[in-house]
């Protein structure tokens, strides 16, 4: 059975050689354990941070050890109370085709209620991130203008749609004309901007947001965010969710100083991690599922086939090759 380990700490954009495949012996389970066969692997931008040494909200990955991320797996054998052969589980697992688990941190999921992959996306970590980051920090009110960057991705596409449900005017920022078109035609955004062809982001935002920006949900940081921040309204809120444009930087990125804009407009800016809301996840998932059922929320996934393609799928996030949630189907 194959496992994917961190071979070297990436410098700049991750490369395939930063990962290695190792074949391990088939394992046996004892009492209190179960055997899991991976079915779906979530590849996420935050894993890039865990590949680096240094203090963060979560431990870095160790070299020559399996990488972990959100995964779905099928129970193929169980000597663990509460879990039976044929159950599906979701949680943080190792990038292994097959692994032994004591069930810690795993929840059983119902394959009949929703597609298995959705438990890694709209009904999983990225859906929850969109929900709490927008509603708890952005606090959007009907009639306000919400701008979201990384808008065609897993988190961003859900943020924009929830903002529409809240009655806001929604403007998305993404990296291709195809994604921009999808945001408007499929997800119901009011306008969208391709940051690769827009020229000045500050001007593009001013044009797309004639009444200014009340809520900015930031997935990317860097120059895109500088441009949005120059168009904020009085008492605007910025939900700082991610900064993917800076994750591969090899030196500290510099930009215009935005503090005067924030002071002048009494702006509130707050970073967050989704684990801050872990005790409230149970209230969000049913609401997201209800919106999905009602057709108010649409979720898109980019499914990459094959365990061996997991490292490439992760690398492709930094090239914007995904639309919606990037998932590997094992
Ligand atoms: P996405 O599905 O949005 O995938 C990443 C996307 O980022 C790509 O598709 C690409 O889209 C865009 N991108 C890549 N490089 C750049 C760049 N240099 N500049 C601008 N955009 C870029 O990922 P997620 O939805 O999973 O995550 C989105 C953000 O949210 C990430 O920053 C992530 O770290 C963060 N996050 C934070 C969490 C938290 O708890 N705070 C939890 C989950 C995610 P495009 O084609 O538009 O460039």
mmCIF file of N, CA, C and O and ligand atoms in Angstrom, residues 44-46 125-126 129 150 153-155 174-175 179 195 219-220 224 241-245 247 272-274 317-318 320 322 324, ligand 1:
data_model
loop_
_atom_site.group_PDB
_atom_site.id
_atom_site.type_symbol
_atom_site.label_atom_id
_atom_site.label_comp_id
_atom_site.label_asym_id
_atom_site.label_seq_id
_atom_site.Cartn_x
_atom_site.Cartn_y
_atom_site.Cartn_z
ATOM 1 N N UNK A 44 -5.545 21.351 -0.088
ATOM 2 C CA UNK A 44 -5.917 22.695 0.362
ATOM 3 C C UNK A 44 -4.700 23.608 0.390
ATOM 4 O O UNK A 44 -3.601 23.166 0.763
ATOM 5 N N UNK A 45 -4.917 24.903 0.085
ATOM 6 C CA UNK A 45 -3.795 25.844 0.112
ATOM 7 C C UNK A 45 -3.076 25.905 1.462
ATOM 8 O O UNK A 45 -1.858 26.090 1.509
ATOM 9 N N UNK A 46 -3.811 25.714 2.582
ATOM 10 C CA UNK A 46 -3.162 25.864 3.896
ATOM 11 C C UNK A 46 -2.086 24.805 4.146
ATOM 12 O O UNK A 46 -1.206 24.984 4.989
ATOM 13 N N UNK A 125 -14.970 21.460 5.510
ATOM 14 C CA UNK A 125 -14.167 22.569 6.018
ATOM 15 C C UNK A 125 -14.337 23.868 5.213
ATOM 16 O O UNK A 125 -14.474 24.951 5.791
ATOM 17 N N UNK A 126 -14.374 23.753 3.879
ATOM 18 C CA UNK A 126 -14.418 25.012 3.112
ATOM 19 C C UNK A 126 -15.797 25.682 3.180
ATOM 20 O O UNK A 126 -15.884 26.911 3.220
ATOM 21 N N UNK A 129 -15.890 27.393 6.515
ATOM 22 C CA UNK A 129 -15.040 28.588 6.496
ATOM 23 C C UNK A 129 -15.786 29.762 5.869
ATOM 24 O O UNK A 129 -15.771 30.891 6.375
ATOM 25 N N UNK A 150 -10.522 35.214 -4.739
ATOM 26 C CA UNK A 150 -10.506 33.750 -4.843
ATOM 27 C C UNK A 150 -11.922 33.258 -5.027
ATOM 28 O O UNK A 150 -12.319 32.197 -4.514
ATOM 29 N N UNK A 153 -13.149 29.702 -6.196
ATOM 30 C CA UNK A 153 -12.623 28.541 -5.486
ATOM 31 C C UNK A 153 -13.628 27.966 -4.502
ATOM 32 O O UNK A 153 -14.795 28.379 -4.456
ATOM 33 N N UNK A 154 -13.135 27.013 -3.698
ATOM 34 C CA UNK A 154 -14.020 26.293 -2.775
ATOM 35 C C UNK A 154 -14.677 27.235 -1.771
ATOM 36 O O UNK A 154 -15.895 27.246 -1.609
ATOM 37 N N UNK A 155 -13.874 28.032 -1.088
ATOM 38 C CA UNK A 155 -14.429 28.946 -0.082
ATOM 39 C C UNK A 155 -15.154 30.106 -0.771
ATOM 40 O O UNK A 155 -16.301 30.426 -0.463
ATOM 41 N N UNK A 174 -11.536 36.744 -9.732
ATOM 42 C CA UNK A 174 -10.949 35.426 -10.044
ATOM 43 C C UNK A 174 -9.956 35.585 -11.192
ATOM 44 O O UNK A 174 -9.830 36.672 -11.767
ATOM 45 N N UNK A 175 -9.283 34.465 -11.537
ATOM 46 C CA UNK A 175 -8.122 34.555 -12.406
ATOM 47 C C UNK A 175 -8.316 34.237 -13.875
ATOM 48 O O UNK A 175 -7.335 34.191 -14.624
ATOM 49 N N UNK A 179 -13.768 31.655 -15.387
ATOM 50 C CA UNK A 179 -14.230 31.672 -13.987
ATOM 51 C C UNK A 179 -15.159 32.866 -13.742
ATOM 52 O O UNK A 179 -16.162 32.745 -13.034
ATOM 53 N N UNK A 195 -8.643 39.297 -12.443
ATOM 54 C CA UNK A 195 -7.509 40.114 -11.955
ATOM 55 C C UNK A 195 -6.301 40.049 -12.874
ATOM 56 O O UNK A 195 -5.416 40.898 -12.812
ATOM 57 N N UNK A 219 -9.411 36.096 0.355
ATOM 58 C CA UNK A 219 -8.820 34.757 0.253
ATOM 59 C C UNK A 219 -7.397 34.791 -0.285
ATOM 60 O O UNK A 219 -6.724 33.766 -0.310
ATOM 61 N N UNK A 220 -6.947 35.959 -0.779
ATOM 62 C CA UNK A 220 -5.704 35.950 -1.558
ATOM 63 C C UNK A 220 -4.619 36.908 -1.067
ATOM 64 O O UNK A 220 -3.441 36.676 -1.300
ATOM 65 N N UNK A 224 -4.140 42.328 -5.034
ATOM 66 C CA UNK A 224 -5.591 42.300 -5.256
ATOM 67 C C UNK A 224 -6.287 42.954 -4.058
ATOM 68 O O UNK A 224 -7.161 43.817 -4.204
ATOM 69 N N UNK A 241 -9.345 35.629 5.458
ATOM 70 C CA UNK A 241 -9.451 34.169 5.482
ATOM 71 C C UNK A 241 -8.163 33.520 4.996
ATOM 72 O O UNK A 241 -7.686 32.559 5.580
ATOM 73 N N UNK A 242 -7.601 34.037 3.908
ATOM 74 C CA UNK A 242 -6.412 33.415 3.329
ATOM 75 C C UNK A 242 -5.578 34.431 2.574
ATOM 76 O O UNK A 242 -6.021 35.560 2.333
ATOM 77 N N UNK A 243 -4.372 34.017 2.218
ATOM 78 C CA UNK A 243 -3.457 34.921 1.509
ATOM 79 C C UNK A 243 -2.653 34.109 0.503
ATOM 80 O O UNK A 243 -1.432 34.148 0.481
ATOM 81 N N UNK A 244 -3.368 33.363 -0.348
ATOM 82 C CA UNK A 244 -2.668 32.401 -1.222
ATOM 83 C C UNK A 244 -1.633 33.069 -2.121
ATOM 84 O O UNK A 244 -0.635 32.455 -2.457
ATOM 85 N N UNK A 245 -1.829 34.343 -2.464
ATOM 86 C CA UNK A 245 -0.853 34.997 -3.359
ATOM 87 C C UNK A 245 0.498 35.154 -2.663
ATOM 88 O O UNK A 245 1.494 35.460 -3.316
ATOM 89 N N UNK A 247 1.674 32.720 -0.233
ATOM 90 C CA UNK A 247 2.130 31.480 0.414
ATOM 91 C C UNK A 247 3.466 30.961 -0.152
ATOM 92 O O UNK A 247 4.179 30.254 0.543
ATOM 93 N N UNK A 272 -8.967 34.919 10.846
ATOM 94 C CA UNK A 272 -9.594 33.833 11.616
ATOM 95 C C UNK A 272 -9.129 32.493 11.066
ATOM 96 O O UNK A 272 -8.643 32.413 9.935
ATOM 97 N N UNK A 273 -9.262 31.492 11.880
ATOM 98 C CA UNK A 273 -9.135 30.117 11.375
ATOM 99 C C UNK A 273 -10.426 29.381 11.728
ATOM 100 O O UNK A 273 -11.051 29.664 12.755
ATOM 101 N N UNK A 274 -10.793 28.477 10.874
ATOM 102 C CA UNK A 274 -12.108 27.847 11.009
ATOM 103 C C UNK A 274 -12.244 27.072 12.326
ATOM 104 O O UNK A 274 -13.344 26.916 12.860
ATOM 105 N N UNK A 317 -3.381 23.990 -7.356
ATOM 106 C CA UNK A 317 -4.155 25.049 -6.674
ATOM 107 C C UNK A 317 -3.504 26.413 -6.884
ATOM 108 O O UNK A 317 -4.176 27.431 -6.974
ATOM 109 N N UNK A 318 -2.168 26.407 -6.955
ATOM 110 C CA UNK A 318 -1.431 27.676 -7.068
ATOM 111 C C UNK A 318 -1.407 28.191 -8.505
ATOM 112 O O UNK A 318 -0.923 29.274 -8.777
ATOM 113 N N UNK A 320 -4.358 27.932 -10.153
ATOM 114 C CA UNK A 320 -5.789 28.180 -10.375
ATOM 115 C C UNK A 320 -6.440 27.153 -11.284
ATOM 116 O O UNK A 320 -7.419 27.449 -11.962
ATOM 117 N N UNK A 322 -8.193 24.665 -10.506
ATOM 118 C CA UNK A 322 -9.476 24.169 -9.981
ATOM 119 C C UNK A 322 -10.590 25.191 -10.151
ATOM 120 O O UNK A 322 -10.362 26.396 -10.140
ATOM 121 N N UNK A 324 -14.064 25.611 -7.962
ATOM 122 C CA UNK A 324 -14.663 25.046 -6.760
ATOM 123 C C UNK A 324 -13.645 24.201 -6.011
ATOM 124 O O UNK A 324 -12.435 24.376 -6.156
HETATM 125 P P1 LIG B 1 -9.431 27.523 -3.706
HETATM 126 O O1 LIG B 1 -10.400 26.486 -4.083
HETATM 127 O O2 LIG B 1 -9.867 28.952 -3.763
HETATM 128 O O3 LIG B 1 -8.135 27.306 -4.596
HETATM 129 C C1 LIG B 1 -7.121 28.225 -4.629
HETATM 130 C C2 LIG B 1 -7.397 29.324 -5.677
HETATM 131 O O4 LIG B 1 -6.578 30.444 -5.383
HETATM 132 C C3 LIG B 1 -7.015 28.936 -7.096
HETATM 133 O O5 LIG B 1 -8.037 28.251 -7.758
HETATM 134 C C4 LIG B 1 -6.690 30.272 -7.742
HETATM 135 O O6 LIG B 1 -7.830 30.796 -8.401
HETATM 136 C C5 LIG B 1 -6.366 31.183 -6.557
HETATM 137 N N1 LIG B 1 -4.971 31.620 -6.609
HETATM 138 C C6 LIG B 1 -3.871 30.845 -6.694
HETATM 139 N N2 LIG B 1 -2.759 31.615 -6.714
HETATM 140 C C7 LIG B 1 -3.192 32.908 -6.647
HETATM 141 C C8 LIG B 1 -2.523 34.174 -6.642
HETATM 142 N N3 LIG B 1 -1.190 34.263 -6.689
HETATM 143 N N4 LIG B 1 -3.280 35.294 -6.572
HETATM 144 C C9 LIG B 1 -4.621 35.218 -6.506
HETATM 145 N N5 LIG B 1 -5.312 34.052 -6.507
HETATM 146 C C10 LIG B 1 -4.596 32.920 -6.575
HETATM 147 O O7 LIG B 1 -8.895 27.244 -2.245
HETATM 148 P P2 LIG B 1 -9.755 27.265 -0.911
HETATM 149 O O8 LIG B 1 -11.110 27.765 -1.201
HETATM 150 O O9 LIG B 1 -9.592 25.982 -0.238
HETATM 151 O O10 LIG B 1 -9.003 28.376 -0.044
HETATM 152 C C11 LIG B 1 -9.125 29.751 -0.361
HETATM 153 C C12 LIG B 1 -8.329 30.564 0.649
HETATM 154 O O11 LIG B 1 -8.908 30.396 1.942
HETATM 155 C C13 LIG B 1 -6.871 30.132 0.753
HETATM 156 O O12 LIG B 1 -6.070 31.271 0.921
HETATM 157 C C14 LIG B 1 -6.866 29.283 1.998
HETATM 158 O O13 LIG B 1 -5.612 29.237 2.614
HETATM 159 C C15 LIG B 1 -7.918 29.977 2.844
HETATM 160 N N6 LIG B 1 -8.553 29.135 3.844
HETATM 161 C C16 LIG B 1 -8.576 29.599 5.126
HETATM 162 C C17 LIG B 1 -9.197 28.899 6.108
HETATM 163 C C18 LIG B 1 -9.237 29.472 7.481
HETATM 164 O O14 LIG B 1 -9.617 28.759 8.413
HETATM 165 N N7 LIG B 1 -8.870 30.732 7.654
HETATM 166 C C19 LIG B 1 -9.824 27.583 5.841
HETATM 167 C C20 LIG B 1 -9.820 27.219 4.427
HETATM 168 C C21 LIG B 1 -9.184 27.969 3.481
HETATM 169 P P3 LIG B 1 -7.686 31.915 -9.569
HETATM 170 O O15 LIG B 1 -7.770 31.173 -10.859
HETATM 171 O O16 LIG B 1 -8.853 32.809 -9.316
HETATM 172 O O17 LIG B 1 -6.362 32.580 -9.391
#
